mmCIF file of C-alpha atoms and ligand atoms in Angstrom:
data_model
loop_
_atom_site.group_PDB
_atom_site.id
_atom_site.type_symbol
_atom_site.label_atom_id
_atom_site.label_comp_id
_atom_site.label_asym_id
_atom_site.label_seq_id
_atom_site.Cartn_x
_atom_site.Cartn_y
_atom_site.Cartn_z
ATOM 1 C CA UNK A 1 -3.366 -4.917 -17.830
ATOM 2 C CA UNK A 2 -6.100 -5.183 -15.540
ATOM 3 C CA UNK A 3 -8.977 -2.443 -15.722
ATOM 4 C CA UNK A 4 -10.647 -4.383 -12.820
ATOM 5 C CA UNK A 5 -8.056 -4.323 -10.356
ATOM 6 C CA UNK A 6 -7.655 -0.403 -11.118
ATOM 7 C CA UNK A 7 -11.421 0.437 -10.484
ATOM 8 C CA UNK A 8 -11.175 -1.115 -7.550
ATOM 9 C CA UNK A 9 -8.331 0.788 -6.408
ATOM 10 C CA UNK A 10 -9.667 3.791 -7.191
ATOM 11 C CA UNK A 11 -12.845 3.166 -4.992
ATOM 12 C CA UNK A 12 -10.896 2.692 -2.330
ATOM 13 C CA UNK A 13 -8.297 5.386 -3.082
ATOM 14 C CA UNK A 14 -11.541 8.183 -3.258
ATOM 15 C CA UNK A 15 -12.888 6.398 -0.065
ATOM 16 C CA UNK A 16 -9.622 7.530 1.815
ATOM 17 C CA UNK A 17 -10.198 10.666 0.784
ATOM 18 C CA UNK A 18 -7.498 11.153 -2.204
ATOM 19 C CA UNK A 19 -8.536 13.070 -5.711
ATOM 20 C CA UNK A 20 -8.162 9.861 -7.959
ATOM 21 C CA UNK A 21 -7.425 10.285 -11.597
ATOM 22 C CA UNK A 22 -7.510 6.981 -13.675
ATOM 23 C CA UNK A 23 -4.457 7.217 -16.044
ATOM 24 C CA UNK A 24 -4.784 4.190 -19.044
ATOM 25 C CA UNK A 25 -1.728 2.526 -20.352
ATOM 26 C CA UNK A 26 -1.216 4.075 -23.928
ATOM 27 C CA UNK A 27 1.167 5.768 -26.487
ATOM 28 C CA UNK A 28 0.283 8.920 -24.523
ATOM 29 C CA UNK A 29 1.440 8.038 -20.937
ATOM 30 C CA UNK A 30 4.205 9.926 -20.399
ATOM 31 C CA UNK A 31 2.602 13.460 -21.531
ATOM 32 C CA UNK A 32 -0.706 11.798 -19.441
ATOM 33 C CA UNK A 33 1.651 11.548 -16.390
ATOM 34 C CA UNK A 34 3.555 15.077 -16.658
ATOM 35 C CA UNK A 35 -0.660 16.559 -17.022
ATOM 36 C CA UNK A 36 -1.841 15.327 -14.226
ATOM 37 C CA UNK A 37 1.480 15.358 -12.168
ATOM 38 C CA UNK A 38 0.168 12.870 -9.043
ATOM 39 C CA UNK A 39 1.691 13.138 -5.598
ATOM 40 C CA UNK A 40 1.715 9.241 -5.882
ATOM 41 C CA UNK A 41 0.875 6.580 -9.006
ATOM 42 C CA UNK A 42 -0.430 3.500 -7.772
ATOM 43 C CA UNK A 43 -0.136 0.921 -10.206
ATOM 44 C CA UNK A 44 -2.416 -1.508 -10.311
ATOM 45 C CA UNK A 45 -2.432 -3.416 -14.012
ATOM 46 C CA UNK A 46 -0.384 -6.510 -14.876
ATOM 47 C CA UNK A 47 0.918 -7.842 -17.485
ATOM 48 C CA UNK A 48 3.774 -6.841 -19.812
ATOM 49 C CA UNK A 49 4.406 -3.170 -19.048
ATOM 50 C CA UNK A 50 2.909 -2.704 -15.683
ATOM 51 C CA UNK A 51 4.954 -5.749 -14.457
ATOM 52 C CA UNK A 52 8.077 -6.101 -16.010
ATOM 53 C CA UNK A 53 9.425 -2.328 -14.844
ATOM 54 C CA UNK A 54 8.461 -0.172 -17.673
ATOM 55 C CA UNK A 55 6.506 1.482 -16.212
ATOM 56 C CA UNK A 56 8.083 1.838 -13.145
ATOM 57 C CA UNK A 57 11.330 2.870 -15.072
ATOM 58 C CA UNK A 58 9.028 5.844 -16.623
ATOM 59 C CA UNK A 59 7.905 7.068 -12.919
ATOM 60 C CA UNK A 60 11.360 7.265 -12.285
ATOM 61 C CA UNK A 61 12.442 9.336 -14.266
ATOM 62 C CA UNK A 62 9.550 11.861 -14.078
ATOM 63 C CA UNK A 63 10.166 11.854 -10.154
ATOM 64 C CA UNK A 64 7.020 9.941 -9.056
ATOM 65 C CA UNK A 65 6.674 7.797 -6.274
ATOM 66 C CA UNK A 66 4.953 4.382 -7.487
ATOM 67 C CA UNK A 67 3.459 1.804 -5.319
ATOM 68 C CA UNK A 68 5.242 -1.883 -5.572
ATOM 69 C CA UNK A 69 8.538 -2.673 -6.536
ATOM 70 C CA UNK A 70 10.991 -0.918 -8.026
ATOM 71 C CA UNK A 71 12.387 -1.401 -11.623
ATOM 72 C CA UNK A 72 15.164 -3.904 -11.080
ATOM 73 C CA UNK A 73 12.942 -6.368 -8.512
ATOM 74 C CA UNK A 74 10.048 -5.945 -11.373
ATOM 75 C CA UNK A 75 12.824 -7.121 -14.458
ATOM 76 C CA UNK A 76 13.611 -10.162 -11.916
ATOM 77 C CA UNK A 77 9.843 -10.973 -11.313
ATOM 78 C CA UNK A 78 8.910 -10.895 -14.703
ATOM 79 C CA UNK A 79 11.318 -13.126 -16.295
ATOM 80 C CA UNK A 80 10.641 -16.235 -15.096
ATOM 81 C CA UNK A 81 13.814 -17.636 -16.563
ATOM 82 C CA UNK A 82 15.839 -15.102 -15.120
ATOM 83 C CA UNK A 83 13.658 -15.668 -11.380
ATOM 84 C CA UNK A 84 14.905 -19.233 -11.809
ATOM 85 C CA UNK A 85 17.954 -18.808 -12.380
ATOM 86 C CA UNK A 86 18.629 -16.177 -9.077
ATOM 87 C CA UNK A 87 16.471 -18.617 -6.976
ATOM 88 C CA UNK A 88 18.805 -21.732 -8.033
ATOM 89 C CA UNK A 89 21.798 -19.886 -7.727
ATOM 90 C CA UNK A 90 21.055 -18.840 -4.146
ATOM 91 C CA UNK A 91 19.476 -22.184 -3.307
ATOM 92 C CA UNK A 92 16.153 -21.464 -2.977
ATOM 93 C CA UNK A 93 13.797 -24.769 -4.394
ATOM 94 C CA UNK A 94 12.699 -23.649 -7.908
ATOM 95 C CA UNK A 95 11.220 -26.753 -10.615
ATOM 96 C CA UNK A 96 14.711 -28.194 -12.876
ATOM 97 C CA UNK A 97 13.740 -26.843 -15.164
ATOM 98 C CA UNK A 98 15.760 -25.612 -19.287
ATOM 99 C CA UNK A 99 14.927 -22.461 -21.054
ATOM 100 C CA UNK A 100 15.787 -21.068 -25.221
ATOM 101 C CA UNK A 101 15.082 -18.696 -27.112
ATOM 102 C CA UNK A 102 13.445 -19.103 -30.694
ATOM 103 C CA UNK A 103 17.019 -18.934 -31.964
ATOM 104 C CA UNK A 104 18.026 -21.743 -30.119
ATOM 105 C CA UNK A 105 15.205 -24.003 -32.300
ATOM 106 C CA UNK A 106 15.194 -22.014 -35.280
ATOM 107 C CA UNK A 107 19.257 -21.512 -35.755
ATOM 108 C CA UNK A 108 21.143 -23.920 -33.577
ATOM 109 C CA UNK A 109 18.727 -27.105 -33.188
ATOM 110 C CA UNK A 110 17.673 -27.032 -29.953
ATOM 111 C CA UNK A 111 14.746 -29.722 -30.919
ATOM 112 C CA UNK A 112 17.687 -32.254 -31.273
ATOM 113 C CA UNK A 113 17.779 -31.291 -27.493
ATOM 114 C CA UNK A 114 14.166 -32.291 -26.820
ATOM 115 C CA UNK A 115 14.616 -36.150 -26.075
ATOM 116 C CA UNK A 116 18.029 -35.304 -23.474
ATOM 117 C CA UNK A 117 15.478 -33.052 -21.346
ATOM 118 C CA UNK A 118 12.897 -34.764 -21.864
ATOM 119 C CA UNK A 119 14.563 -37.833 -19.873
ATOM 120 C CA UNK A 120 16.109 -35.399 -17.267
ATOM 121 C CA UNK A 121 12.358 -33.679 -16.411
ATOM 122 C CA UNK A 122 10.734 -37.069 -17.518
ATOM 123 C CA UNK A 123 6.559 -36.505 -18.080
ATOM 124 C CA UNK A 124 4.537 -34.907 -17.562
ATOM 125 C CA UNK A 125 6.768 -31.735 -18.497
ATOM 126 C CA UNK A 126 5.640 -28.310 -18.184
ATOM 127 C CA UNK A 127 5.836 -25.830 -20.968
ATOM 128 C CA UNK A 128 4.931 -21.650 -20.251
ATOM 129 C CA UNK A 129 6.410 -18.536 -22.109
ATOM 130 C CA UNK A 130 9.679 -16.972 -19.930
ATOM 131 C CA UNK A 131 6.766 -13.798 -19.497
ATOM 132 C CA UNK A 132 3.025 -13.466 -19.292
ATOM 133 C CA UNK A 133 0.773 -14.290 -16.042
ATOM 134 C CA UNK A 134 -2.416 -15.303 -15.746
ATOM 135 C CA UNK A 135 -1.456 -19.194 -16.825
ATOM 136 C CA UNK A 136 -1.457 -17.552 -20.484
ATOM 137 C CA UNK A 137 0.601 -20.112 -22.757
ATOM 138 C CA UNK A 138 1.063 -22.829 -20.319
ATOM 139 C CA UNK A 139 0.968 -25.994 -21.641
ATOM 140 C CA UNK A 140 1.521 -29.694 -19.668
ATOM 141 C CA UNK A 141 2.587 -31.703 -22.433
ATOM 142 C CA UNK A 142 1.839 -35.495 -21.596
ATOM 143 C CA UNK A 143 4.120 -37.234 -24.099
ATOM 144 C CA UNK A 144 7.097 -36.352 -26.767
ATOM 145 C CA UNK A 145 4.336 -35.717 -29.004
ATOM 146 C CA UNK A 146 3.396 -32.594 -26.788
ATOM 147 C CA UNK A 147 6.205 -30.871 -26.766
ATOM 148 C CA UNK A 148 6.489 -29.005 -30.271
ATOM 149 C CA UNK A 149 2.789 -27.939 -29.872
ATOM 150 C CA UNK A 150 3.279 -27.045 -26.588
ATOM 151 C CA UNK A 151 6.509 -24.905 -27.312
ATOM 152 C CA UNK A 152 4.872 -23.202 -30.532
ATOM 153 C CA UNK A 153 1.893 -22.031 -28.089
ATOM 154 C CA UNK A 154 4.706 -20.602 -25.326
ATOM 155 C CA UNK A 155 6.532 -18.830 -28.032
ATOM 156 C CA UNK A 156 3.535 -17.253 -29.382
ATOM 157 C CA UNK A 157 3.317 -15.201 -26.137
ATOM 158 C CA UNK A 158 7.142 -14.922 -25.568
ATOM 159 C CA UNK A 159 10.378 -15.242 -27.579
ATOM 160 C CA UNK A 160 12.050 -16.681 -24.468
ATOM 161 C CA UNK A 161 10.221 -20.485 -23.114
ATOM 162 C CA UNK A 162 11.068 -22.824 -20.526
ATOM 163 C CA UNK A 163 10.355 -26.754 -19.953
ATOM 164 C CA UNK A 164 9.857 -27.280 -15.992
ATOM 165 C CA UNK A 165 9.644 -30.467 -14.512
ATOM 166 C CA UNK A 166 6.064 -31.111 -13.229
ATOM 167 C CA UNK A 167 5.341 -30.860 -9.654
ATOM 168 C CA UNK A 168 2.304 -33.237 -8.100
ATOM 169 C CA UNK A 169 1.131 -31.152 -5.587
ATOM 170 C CA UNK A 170 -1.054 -28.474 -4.148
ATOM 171 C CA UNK A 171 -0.960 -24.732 -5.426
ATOM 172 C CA UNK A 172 -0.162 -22.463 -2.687
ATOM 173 C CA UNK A 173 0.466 -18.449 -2.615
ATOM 174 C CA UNK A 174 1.979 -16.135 -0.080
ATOM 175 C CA UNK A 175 0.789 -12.661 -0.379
ATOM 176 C CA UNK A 176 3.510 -10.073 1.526
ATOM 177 C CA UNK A 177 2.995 -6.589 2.654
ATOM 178 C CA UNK A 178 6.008 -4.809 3.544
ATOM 179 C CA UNK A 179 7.728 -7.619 4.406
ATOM 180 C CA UNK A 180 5.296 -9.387 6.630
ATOM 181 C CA UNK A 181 3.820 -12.426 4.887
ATOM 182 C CA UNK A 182 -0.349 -12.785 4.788
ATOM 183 C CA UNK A 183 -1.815 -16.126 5.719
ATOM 184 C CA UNK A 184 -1.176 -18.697 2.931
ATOM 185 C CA UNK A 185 -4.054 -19.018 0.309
ATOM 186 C CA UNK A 186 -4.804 -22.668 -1.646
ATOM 187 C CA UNK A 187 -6.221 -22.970 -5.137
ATOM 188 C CA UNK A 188 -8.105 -26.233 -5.136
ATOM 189 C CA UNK A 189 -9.383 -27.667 -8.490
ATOM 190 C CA UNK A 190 -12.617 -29.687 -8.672
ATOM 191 C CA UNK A 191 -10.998 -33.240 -8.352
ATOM 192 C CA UNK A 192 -12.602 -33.958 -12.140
ATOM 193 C CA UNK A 193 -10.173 -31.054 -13.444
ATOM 194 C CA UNK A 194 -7.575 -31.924 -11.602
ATOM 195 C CA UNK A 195 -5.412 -33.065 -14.167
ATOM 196 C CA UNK A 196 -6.920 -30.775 -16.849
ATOM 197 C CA UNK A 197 -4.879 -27.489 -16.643
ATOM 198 C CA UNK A 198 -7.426 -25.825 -19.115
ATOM 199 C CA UNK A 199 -10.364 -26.709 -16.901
ATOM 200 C CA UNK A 200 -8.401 -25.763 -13.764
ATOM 201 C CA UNK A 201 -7.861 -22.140 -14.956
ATOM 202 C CA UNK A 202 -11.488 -21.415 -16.329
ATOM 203 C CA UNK A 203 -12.893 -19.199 -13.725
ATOM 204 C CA UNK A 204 -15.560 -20.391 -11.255
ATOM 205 C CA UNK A 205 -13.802 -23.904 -11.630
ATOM 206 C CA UNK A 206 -11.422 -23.321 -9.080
ATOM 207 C CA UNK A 207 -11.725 -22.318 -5.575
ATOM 208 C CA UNK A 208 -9.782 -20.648 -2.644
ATOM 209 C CA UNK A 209 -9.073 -21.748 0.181
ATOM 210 C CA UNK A 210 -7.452 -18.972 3.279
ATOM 211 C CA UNK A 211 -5.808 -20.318 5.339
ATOM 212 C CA UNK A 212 -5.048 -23.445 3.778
ATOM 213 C CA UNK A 213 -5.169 -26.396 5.213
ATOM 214 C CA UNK A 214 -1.565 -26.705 6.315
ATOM 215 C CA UNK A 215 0.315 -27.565 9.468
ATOM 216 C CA UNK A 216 1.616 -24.478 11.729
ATOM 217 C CA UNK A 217 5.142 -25.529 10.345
ATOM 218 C CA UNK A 218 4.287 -26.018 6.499
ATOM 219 C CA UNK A 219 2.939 -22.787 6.871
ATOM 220 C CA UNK A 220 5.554 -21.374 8.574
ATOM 221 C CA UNK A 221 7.803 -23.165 6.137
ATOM 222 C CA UNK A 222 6.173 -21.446 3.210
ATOM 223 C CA UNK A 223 5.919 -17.888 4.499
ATOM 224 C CA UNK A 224 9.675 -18.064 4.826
ATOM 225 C CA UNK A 225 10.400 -19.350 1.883
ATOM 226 C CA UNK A 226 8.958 -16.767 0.152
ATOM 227 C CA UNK A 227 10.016 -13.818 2.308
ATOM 228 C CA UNK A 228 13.406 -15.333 1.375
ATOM 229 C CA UNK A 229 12.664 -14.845 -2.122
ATOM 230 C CA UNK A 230 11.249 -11.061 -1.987
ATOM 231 C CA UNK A 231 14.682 -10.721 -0.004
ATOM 232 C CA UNK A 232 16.600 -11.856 -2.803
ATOM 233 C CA UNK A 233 14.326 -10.188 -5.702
ATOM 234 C CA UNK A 234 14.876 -7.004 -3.590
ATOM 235 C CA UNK A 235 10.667 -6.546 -3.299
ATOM 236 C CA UNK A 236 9.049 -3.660 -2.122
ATOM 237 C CA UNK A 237 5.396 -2.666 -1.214
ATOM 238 C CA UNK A 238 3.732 -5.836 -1.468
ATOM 239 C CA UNK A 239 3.826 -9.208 -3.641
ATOM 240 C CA UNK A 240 2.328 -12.532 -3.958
ATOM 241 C CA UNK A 241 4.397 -15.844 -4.522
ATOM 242 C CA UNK A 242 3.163 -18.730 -6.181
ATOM 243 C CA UNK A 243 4.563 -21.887 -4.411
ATOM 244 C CA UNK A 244 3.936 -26.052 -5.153
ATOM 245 C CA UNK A 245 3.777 -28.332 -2.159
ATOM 246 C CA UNK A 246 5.037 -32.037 -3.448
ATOM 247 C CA UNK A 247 2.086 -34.126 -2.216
ATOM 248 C CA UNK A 248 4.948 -37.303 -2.004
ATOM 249 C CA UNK A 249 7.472 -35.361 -0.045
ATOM 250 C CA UNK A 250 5.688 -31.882 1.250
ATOM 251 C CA UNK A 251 8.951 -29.662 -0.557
ATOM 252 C CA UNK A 252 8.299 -26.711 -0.833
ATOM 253 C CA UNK A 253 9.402 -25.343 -4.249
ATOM 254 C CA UNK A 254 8.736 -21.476 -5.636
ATOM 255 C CA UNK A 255 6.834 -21.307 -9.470
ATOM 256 C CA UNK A 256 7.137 -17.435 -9.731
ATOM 257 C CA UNK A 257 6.591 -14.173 -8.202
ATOM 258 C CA UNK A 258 3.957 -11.660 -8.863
ATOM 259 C CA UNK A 259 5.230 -8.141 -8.007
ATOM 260 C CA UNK A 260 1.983 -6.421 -9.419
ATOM 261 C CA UNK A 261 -0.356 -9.219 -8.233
ATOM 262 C CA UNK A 262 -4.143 -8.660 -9.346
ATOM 263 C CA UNK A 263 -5.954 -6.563 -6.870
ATOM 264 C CA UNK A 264 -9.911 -7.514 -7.507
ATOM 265 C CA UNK A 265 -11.976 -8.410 -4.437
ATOM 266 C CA UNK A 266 -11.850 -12.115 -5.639
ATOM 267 C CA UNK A 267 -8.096 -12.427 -6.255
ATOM 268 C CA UNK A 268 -5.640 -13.610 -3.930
ATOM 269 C CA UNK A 269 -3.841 -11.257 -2.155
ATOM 270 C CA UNK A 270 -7.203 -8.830 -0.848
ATOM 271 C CA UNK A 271 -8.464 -12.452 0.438
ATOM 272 C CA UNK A 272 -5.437 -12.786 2.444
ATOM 273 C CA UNK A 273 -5.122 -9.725 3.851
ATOM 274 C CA UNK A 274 -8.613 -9.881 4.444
ATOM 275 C CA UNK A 275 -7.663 -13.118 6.210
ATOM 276 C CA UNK A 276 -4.343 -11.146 8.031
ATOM 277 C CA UNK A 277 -7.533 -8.917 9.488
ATOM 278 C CA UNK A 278 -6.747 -6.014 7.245
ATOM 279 C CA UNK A 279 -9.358 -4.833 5.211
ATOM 280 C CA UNK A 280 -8.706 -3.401 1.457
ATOM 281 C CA UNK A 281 -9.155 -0.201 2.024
ATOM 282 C CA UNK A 282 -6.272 -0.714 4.645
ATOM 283 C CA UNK A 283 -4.090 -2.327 2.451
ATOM 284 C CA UNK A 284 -4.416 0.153 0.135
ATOM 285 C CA UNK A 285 -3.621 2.815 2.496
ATOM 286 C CA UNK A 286 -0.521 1.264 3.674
ATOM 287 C CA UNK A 287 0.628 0.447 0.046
ATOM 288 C CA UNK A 288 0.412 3.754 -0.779
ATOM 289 C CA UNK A 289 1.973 4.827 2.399
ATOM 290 C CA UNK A 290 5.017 3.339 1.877
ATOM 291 C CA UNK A 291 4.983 4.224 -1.998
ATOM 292 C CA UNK A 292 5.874 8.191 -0.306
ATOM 293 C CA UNK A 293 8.279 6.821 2.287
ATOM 294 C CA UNK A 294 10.126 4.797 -0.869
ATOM 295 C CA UNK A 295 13.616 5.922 -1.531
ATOM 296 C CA UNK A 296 13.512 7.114 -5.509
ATOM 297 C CA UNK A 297 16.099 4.752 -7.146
ATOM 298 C CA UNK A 298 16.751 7.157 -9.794
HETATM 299 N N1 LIG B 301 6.095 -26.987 -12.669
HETATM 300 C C1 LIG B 301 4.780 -27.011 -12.426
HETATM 301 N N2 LIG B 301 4.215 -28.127 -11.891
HETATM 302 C C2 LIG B 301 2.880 -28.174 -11.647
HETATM 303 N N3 LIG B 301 2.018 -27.169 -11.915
HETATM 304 C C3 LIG B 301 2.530 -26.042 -12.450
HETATM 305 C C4 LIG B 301 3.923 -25.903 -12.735
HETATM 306 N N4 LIG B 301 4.127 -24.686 -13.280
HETATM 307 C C5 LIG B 301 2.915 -24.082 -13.322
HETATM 308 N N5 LIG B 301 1.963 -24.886 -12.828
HETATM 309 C C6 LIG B 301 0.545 -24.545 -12.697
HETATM 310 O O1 LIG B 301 0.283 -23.436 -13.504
HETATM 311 C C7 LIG B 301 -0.071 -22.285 -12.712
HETATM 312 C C8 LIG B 301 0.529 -21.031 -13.302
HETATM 313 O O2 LIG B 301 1.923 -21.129 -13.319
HETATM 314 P P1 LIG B 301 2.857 -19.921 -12.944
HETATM 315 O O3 LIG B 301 4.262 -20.383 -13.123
HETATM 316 O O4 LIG B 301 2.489 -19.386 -11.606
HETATM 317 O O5 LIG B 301 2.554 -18.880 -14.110
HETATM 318 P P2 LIG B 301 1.517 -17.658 -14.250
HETATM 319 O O6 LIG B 301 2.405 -16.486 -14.442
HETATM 320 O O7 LIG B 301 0.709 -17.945 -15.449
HETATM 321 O O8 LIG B 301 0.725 -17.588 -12.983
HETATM 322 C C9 LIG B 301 0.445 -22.624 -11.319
HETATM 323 O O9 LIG B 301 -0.291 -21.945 -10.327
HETATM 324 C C10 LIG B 301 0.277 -24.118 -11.263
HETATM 325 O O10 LIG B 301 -1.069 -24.488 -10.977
HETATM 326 MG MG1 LIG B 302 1.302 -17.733 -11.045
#
């Protein structure tokens, strides 16, 4: 969960002229929520409950409108397996990618598996836990040798893992507000990092670029692509897709997508809105706007 993103929130929430009360994720939620009974709960942390429709499922059934998505596009965001899966199956461009559960290794064998995937995704392969954001349990494993390591650091964050095939390319989001998609961001790694994920995640060692450097049509090409997945994940509110662009053949393919993106003043979707000409207090207003004009899928 993100405390940052929520402070931030709330400054702007008090700063359009709402009465803001700060409810924390805990065992006491649910009698927090039926207290303080808000005319509107924006949500604002990620991670496992705030993300994956729990807590949206709770709103719903104590009649509040919630900003974001509702519970059945937040399951489909949050499993990235299950994501994959709906984007192959309606032929969107997703990474090949093969996914188990710990049963698979620990009862059936799957390891016997390794070296058949291994040649189909060929190296460097990609290892991350089927949940989890923030590039939490990702592993590129180099050689056969990385693998088990790499799959005993996804599964401590996730009982469900997947091995994608690596994309060479350039790290690209599209932010969407109701439906319109926000000038494309980059995340550019110092060139000595570029091949260290570790060093390409530790903050201050990456930097943004809005817009990116694309052609009209890549960009075009992108914004599209990922309106066409919130279509298909049935999005609402606002989101933020994380895209790769193949530096050999400039595909296009989608890595995931965020429907409680983080909402700090340095994280991606305020800089492209920012970008878009709409300031944060504006987004915030609109999010919450159409939060109350949401149709309660309960
Ligand atoms: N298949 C891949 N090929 C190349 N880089 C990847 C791949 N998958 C993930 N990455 C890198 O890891 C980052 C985080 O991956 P992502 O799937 O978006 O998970 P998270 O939920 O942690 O953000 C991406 O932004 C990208 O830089
Ligand atoms: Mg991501």
């Amino acid at each position: 969960m993100s405390l940052r993103s929520g402070a931030r929130v709330e400054d702007a929430l008090e700063r359009l002229g709402h009465d803001v009360v700060g409810v924390d994720v805990g065992g006491d939620l649910v009698a927090r929520l039926r207290e303080v009974r808000p005319d509107v709960a924006f949500i604002a942390l990620h991670g496992r409950d705030g993300e994956d429709g729990t807590v949206q499922e709770l709103l719903e059934i104590a009649g509040i409108p919630y900003t974001g998505s509702g519970v059945s596009a937040c399951i489909r965001c949050a499993d990235k397996v299950l994501a994959k899966h709906l984007m192959r199956d309606a032929g969107l461009p997703t990474p090949d990618f093969y996914a188990f559960n710990e049963t698979a290794f620990r009862e059936l064998g799957a390891a016997e598996a390794l070296p058949a995937i291994e040649d189909r995704l060929a190296f460097p392969i990609v290892v991350k836990p089927a949940s989890q954001g923030s590039a939490l349990g990702i592993k590129f494993a180099a050689t056969p040798g990385d693998v088990p390591a790499a799959l005993v650091a996804a599964f401590s964050y996730d009982r469900k893992v997947l091995l994608e095939r690596h994309v060479a390319g350039r790290d690209l989001a599209v932010s969407i507000v109701d439906g319109e998609a926000l000038p494309v961001v980059e995340a550019v790694p110092h060139e000595e990092d570029f091949y260290d994920f570790a060093a390409r995640y530790t903050i201050g060692r990456t930097t943004y670029a809005c817009p990116a450097a694309l052609t009209d049509d890549e960009t075009a090409s992108a914004q599209a692509l990922a309106l066409d997945v919130w279509s298909l994940f049935g999005c609402r509110g606002f989101a933020r897709v994380d895209l790769m662009r193949d530096d050999e053949t400039g595909a296009l393919c989608v890595l995931e997508v965020n429907a409680v993106p983080g909402l700090t003043e340095t994280s991606l979707l305020p800089m492209a809105a920012d970008a878009a000409g709409m300031g944060y207090d504006e987004f915030v207003a609109r999010v919450v706007e159409l939060a109350l004009s949401a149709p309660s899928t309960a």
